[in-house]
Short mmCIF file of C-alpha atoms in Angstrom, two decimals:
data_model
loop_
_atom_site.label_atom_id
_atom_site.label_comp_id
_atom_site.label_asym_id
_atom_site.label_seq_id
_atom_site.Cartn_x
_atom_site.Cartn_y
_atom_site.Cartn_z
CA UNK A 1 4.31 -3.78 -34.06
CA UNK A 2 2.35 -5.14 -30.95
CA UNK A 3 4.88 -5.33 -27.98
CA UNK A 4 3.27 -7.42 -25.05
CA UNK A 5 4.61 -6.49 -21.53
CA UNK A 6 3.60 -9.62 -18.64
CA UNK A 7 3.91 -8.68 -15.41
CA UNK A 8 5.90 -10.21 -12.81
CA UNK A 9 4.32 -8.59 -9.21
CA UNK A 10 1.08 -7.34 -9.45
CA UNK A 11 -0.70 -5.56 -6.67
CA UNK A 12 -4.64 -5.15 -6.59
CA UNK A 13 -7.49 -3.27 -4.19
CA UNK A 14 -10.74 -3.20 -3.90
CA UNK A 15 -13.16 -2.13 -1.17
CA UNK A 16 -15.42 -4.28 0.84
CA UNK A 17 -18.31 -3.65 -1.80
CA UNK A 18 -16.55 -4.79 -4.70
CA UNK A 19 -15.74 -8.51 -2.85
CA UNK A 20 -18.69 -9.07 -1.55
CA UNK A 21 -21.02 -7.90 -3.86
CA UNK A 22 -23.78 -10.06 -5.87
CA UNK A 23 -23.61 -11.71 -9.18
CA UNK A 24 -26.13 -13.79 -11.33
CA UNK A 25 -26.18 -17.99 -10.62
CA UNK A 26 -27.29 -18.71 -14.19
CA UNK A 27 -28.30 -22.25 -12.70
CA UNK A 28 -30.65 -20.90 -9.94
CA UNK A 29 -31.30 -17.57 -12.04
CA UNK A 30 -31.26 -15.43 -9.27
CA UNK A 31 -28.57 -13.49 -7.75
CA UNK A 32 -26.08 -14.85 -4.90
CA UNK A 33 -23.52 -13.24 -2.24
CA UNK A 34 -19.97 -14.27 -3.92
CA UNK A 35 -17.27 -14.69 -1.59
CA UNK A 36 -13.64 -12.74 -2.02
CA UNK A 37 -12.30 -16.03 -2.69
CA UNK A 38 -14.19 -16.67 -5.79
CA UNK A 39 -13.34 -12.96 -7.53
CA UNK A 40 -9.90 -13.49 -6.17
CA UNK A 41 -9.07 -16.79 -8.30
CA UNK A 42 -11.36 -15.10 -11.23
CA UNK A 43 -9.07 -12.04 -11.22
CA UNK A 44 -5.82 -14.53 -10.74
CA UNK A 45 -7.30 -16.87 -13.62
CA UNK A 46 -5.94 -13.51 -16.34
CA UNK A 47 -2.89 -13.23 -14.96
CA UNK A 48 0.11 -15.47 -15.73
CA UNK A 49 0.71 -18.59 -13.40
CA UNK A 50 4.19 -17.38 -12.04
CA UNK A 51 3.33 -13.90 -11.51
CA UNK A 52 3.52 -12.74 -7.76
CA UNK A 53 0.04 -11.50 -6.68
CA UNK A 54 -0.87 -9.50 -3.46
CA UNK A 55 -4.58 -8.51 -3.13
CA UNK A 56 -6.20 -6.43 -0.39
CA UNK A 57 -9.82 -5.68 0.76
CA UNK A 58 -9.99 -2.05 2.07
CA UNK A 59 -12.91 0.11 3.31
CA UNK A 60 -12.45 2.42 0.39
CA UNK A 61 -10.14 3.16 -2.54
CA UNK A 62 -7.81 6.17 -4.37
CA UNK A 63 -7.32 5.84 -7.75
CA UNK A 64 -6.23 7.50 -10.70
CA UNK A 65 -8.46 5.82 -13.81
CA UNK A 66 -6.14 3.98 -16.13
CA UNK A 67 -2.83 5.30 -14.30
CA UNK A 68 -2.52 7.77 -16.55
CA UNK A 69 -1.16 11.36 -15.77
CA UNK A 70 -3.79 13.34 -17.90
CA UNK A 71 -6.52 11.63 -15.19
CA UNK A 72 -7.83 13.32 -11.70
CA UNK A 73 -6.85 10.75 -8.76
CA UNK A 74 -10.19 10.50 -7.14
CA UNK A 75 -10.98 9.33 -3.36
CA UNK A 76 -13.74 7.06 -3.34
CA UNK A 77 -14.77 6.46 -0.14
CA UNK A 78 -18.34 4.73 -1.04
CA UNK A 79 -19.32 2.49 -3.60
CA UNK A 80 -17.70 -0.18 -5.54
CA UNK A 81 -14.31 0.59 -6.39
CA UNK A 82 -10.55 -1.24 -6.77
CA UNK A 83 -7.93 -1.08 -9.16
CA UNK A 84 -4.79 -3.58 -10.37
CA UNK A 85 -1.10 -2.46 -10.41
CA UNK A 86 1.07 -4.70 -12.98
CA UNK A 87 5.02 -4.37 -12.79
CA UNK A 88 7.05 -5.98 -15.27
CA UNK A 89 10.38 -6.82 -15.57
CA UNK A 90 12.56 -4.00 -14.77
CA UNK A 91 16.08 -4.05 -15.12
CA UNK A 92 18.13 -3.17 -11.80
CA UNK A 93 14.62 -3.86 -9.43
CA UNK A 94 13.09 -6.50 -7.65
CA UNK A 95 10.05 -6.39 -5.67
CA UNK A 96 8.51 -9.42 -4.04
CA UNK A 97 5.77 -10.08 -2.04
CA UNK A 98 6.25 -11.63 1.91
CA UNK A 99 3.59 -12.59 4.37
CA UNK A 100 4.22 -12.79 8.00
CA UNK A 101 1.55 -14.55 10.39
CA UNK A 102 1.07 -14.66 14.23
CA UNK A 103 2.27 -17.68 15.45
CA UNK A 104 -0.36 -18.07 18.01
CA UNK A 105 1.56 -20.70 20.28
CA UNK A 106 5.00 -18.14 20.35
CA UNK A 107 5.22 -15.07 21.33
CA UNK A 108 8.44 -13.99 19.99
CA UNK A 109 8.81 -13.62 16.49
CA UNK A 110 11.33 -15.55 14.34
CA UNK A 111 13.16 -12.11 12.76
CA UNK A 112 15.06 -15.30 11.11
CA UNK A 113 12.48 -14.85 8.70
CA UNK A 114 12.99 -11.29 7.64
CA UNK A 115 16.16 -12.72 5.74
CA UNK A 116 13.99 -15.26 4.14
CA UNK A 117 11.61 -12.15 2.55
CA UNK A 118 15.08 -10.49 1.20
CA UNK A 119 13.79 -7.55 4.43
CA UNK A 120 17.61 -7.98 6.39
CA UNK A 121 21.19 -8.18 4.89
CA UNK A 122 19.63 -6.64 2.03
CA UNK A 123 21.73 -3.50 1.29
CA UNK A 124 19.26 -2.81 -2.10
CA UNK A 125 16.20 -2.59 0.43
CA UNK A 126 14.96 0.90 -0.21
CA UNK A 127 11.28 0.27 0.25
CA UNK A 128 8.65 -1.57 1.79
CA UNK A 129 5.17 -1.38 1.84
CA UNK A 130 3.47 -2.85 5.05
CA UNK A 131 -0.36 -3.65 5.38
CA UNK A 132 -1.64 -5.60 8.66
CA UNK A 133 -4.61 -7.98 8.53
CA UNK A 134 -7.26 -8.40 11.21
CA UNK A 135 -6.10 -5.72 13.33
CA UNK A 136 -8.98 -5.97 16.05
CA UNK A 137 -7.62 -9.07 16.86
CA UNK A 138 -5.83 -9.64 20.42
CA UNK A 139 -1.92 -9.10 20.00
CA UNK A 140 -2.26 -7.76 16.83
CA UNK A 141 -0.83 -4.43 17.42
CA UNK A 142 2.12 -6.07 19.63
CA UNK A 143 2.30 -8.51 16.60
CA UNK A 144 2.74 -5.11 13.96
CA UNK A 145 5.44 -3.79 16.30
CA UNK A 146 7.56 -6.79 16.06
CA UNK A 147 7.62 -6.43 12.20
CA UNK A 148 8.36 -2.65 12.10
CA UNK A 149 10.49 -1.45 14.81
CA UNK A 150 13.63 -3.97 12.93
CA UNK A 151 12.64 -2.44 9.85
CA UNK A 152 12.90 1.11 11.49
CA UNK A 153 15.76 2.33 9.83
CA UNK A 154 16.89 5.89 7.97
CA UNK A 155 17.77 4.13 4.46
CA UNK A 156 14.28 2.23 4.00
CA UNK A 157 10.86 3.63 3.35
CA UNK A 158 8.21 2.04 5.31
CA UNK A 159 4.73 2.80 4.52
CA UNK A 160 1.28 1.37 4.74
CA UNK A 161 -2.27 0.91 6.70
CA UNK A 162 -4.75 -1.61 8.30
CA UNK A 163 -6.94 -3.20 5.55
CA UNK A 164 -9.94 -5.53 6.15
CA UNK A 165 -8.71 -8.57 4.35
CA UNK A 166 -5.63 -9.40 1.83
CA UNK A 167 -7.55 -11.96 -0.72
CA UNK A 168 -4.31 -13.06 -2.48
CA UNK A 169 -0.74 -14.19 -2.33
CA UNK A 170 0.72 -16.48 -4.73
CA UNK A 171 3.44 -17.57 -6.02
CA UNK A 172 6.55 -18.54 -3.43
CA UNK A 173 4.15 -17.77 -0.76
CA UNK A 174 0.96 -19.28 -1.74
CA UNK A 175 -1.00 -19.86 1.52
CA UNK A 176 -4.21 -18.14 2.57
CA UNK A 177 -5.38 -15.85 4.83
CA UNK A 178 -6.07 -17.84 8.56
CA UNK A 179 -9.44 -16.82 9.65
CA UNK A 180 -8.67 -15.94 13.33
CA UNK A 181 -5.00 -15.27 12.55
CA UNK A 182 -3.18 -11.89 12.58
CA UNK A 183 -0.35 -10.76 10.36
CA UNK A 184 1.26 -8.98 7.75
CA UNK A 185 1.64 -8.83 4.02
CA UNK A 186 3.46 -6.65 1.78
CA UNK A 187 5.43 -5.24 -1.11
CA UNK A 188 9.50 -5.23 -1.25
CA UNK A 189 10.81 -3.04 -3.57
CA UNK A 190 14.67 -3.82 -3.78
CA UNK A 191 17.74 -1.54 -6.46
CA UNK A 192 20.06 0.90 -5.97
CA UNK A 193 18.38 3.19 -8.56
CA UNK A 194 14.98 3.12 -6.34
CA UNK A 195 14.45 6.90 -4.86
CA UNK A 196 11.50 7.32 -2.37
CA UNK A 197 9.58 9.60 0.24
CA UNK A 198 7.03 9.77 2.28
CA UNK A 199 5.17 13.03 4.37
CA UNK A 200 2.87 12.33 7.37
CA UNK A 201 -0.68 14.16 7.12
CA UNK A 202 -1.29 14.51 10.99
CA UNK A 203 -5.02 15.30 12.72
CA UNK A 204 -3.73 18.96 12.31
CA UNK A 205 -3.25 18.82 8.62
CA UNK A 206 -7.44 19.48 8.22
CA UNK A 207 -7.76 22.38 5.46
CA UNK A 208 -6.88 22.90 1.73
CA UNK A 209 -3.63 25.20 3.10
CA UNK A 210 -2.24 22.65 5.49
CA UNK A 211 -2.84 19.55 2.90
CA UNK A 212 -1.01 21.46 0.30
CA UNK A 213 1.91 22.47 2.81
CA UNK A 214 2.54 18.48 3.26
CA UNK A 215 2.45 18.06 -0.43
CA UNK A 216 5.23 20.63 -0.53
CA UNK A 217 7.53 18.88 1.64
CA UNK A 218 7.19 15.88 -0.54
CA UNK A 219 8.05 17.59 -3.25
CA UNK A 220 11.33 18.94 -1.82
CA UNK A 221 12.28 15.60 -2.01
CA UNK A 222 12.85 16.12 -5.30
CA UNK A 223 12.18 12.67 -6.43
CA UNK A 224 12.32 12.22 -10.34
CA UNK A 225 8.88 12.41 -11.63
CA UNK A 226 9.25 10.13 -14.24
CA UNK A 227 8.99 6.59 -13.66
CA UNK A 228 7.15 7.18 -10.55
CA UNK A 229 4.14 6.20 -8.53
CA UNK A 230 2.78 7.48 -6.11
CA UNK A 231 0.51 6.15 -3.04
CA UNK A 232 -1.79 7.27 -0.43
CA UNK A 233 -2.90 5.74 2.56
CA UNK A 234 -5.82 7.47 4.68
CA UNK A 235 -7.33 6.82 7.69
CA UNK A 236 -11.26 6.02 7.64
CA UNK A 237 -11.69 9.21 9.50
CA UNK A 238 -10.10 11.38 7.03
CA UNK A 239 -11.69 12.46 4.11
CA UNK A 240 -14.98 14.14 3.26
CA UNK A 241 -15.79 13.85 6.75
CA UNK A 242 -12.65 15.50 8.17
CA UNK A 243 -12.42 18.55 6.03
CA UNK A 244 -16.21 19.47 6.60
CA UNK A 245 -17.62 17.80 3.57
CA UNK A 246 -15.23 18.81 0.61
CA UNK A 247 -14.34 15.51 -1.61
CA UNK A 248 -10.77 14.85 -2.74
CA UNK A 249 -9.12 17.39 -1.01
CA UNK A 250 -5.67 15.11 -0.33
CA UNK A 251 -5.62 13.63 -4.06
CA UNK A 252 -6.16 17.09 -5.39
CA UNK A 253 -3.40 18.70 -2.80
CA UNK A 254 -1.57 15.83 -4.53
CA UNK A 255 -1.93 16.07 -8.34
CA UNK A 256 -1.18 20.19 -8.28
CA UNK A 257 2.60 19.46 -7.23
CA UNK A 258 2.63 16.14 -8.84
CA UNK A 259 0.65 16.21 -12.38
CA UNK A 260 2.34 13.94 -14.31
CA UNK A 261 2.45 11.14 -11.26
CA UNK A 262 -0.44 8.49 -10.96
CA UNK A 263 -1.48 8.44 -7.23
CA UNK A 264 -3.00 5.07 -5.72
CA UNK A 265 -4.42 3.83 -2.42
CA UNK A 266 -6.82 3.30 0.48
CA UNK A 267 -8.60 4.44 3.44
CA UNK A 268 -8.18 2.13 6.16
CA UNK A 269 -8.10 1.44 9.93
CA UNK A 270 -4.72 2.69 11.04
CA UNK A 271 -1.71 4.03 9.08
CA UNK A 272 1.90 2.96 8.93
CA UNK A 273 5.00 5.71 7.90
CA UNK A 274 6.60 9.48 8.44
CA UNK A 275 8.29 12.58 6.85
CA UNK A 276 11.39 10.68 5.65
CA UNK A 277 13.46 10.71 2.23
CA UNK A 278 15.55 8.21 0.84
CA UNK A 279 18.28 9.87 -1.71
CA UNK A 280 21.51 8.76 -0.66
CA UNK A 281 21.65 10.12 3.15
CA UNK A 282 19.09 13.45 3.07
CA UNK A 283 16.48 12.89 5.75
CA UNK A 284 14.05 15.29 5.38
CA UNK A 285 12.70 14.76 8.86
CA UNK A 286 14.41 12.55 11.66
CA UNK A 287 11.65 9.96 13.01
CA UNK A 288 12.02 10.24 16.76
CA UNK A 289 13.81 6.91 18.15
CA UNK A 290 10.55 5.84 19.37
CA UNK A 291 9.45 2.96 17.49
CA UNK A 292 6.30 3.69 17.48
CA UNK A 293 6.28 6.85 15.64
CA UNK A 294 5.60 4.63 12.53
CA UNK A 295 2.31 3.61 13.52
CA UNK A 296 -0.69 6.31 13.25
CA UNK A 297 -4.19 6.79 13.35
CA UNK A 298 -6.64 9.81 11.80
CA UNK A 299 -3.30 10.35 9.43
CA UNK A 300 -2.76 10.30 5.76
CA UNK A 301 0.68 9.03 4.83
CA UNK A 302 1.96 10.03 1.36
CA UNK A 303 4.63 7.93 -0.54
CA UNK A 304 6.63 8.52 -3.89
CA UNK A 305 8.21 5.58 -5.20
CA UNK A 306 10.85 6.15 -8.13
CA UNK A 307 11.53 2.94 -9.63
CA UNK A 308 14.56 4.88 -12.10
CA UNK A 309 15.15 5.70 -15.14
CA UNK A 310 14.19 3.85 -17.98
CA UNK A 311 15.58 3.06 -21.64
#
């Protein structure tokens, strides 16, 4: 017997390639530029209508093909690339998307609305996964620090990057992206049975020894395996480029402590996160009281998200 899963949240990347690469106009024969707005609705068009979708542009893309364990997470830092998550229903979590835009005529942002995206007097909160938009833009970095330093505390997970573009958001918060706006979008993940962590890859972390070190303090976490994803999100720096030439070296640092865990992601233009561990009240590593020890560049930021056991 057939059993049919629909998803309720689904998050999807891509790279800049995929978005705005060419297809055939059968009308003019010839091939044309297609916007992200036109594979955006395409992708959107297979998905049901009240499902919560979050899509993001990104310079390049980590992946593990199908999400399944028996598959090598590969970086792909060149080249068309992307890849869909799809959560269902599961019983005892919630995770919604939010969107949070510069209000270019205030200054001061309405935290008002952090109770509206279920992000204060939520005492499920365990995780929340942060991606700024149009980051070159003026105030855009004041703008990021006015959404993370009230989110800056011991019992949450915060984790993230700088992408190019976010290309969806439906449901409750179905508004595009402004063109010469700033902002925010992101994942809430919400239930007392969610575990996570997260390590911070630093500029020193730049050989096969020192990546796998940083994969070993994740996994004294000791986060259940099962039921688990996990995510990585790399500067543009990072990469082939930063460890002289050798591909993959973080995803494969990765997948020897964590085989059986499906590892997703992106490089992008600034990373968001730090060595911290959410099981009950173990901290693996105090973030400094400056707020701005969340915020990174030329980093990798590693995240396990345990989303409990299942029936």
């Amino acid at each position: 017997q057939k059993v049919h899963v629909l998803p309720q949240t689904v998050l999807y990347v891509a790279d800049a390639e995929t978005f705005s690469g060419h297809e055939e106009c059968h009308e003019q024969k010839k091939a044309r530029k297609r916007n992200s707005k036109e594979t955006a609705i395409a992708l959107e068009k297979l998905l049901p209508k009240r499902c919560q979708v979050l899509g993001l542009v990104t310079p390049g893309v980590v992946v593990t093909p199908m999400g399944s364990s028996s598959n090598q997470p590969q970086e792909i830092e060149e080249g068309e690339a992307g890849f869909a998550l799809l959560f269902p229903k599961i019983d005892g979590v919630k995770i919604h998307t939010f969107h949070f835009s510069k209000d270019l005529k205030n200054r001061v942002f309405d935290e008002s609305k952090f109770a509206e995206a279920g992000l204060k007097n939520n005492p499920d909160l365990r995780v929340v996964l942060l991606f700024g938009y149009n980051s070159w833009k003026s105030g855009a970095t004041r703008f990021l620090h006015q959404i993370v330093n009230p989110l800056n505390e011991k019992s949450i997970i915060l984790a993230g990057g700088q992408v190019e573009s976010f290309t969806s958001l439906t449901s409750e918060n179905n508004n595009a992206q402004p063109g010469d706006a700033c902002g925010v979008v992101g994942l809430a993940f919400s239930g007392p049975q969610i575990q996570s962590a997260t390590v911070l890859l630093d500029q020193d972390v730049a050989d096969e020894r020192t990546a796998e070190a940083a994969m070993q303090r994740l996994k004294a976490a000791n986060i259940p395996e099962r039921n688990t994803i996990g995510f990585m999100f790399a500067c543009v720096g990072r990469g082939y480029r930063h460890y002289k030439t050798k591909r993959n070296m973080e995803a494969d640092a990765f997948r020897k402590f964590f085989p059986n865990v499906p590892l997703f992601g992106f490089f992008g233009h600034g990373e968001i996160g730090c060595d911290r561990i959410v099981t009950g009240n173990f901290v693996l590593r105090e973030c400094n009281d400056i707020k701005d020890d969340l915020l990174h560049g030329y980093t990798t930021v590693m995240t396990l998200i345990h989303l409990g056991s299942t029936k």
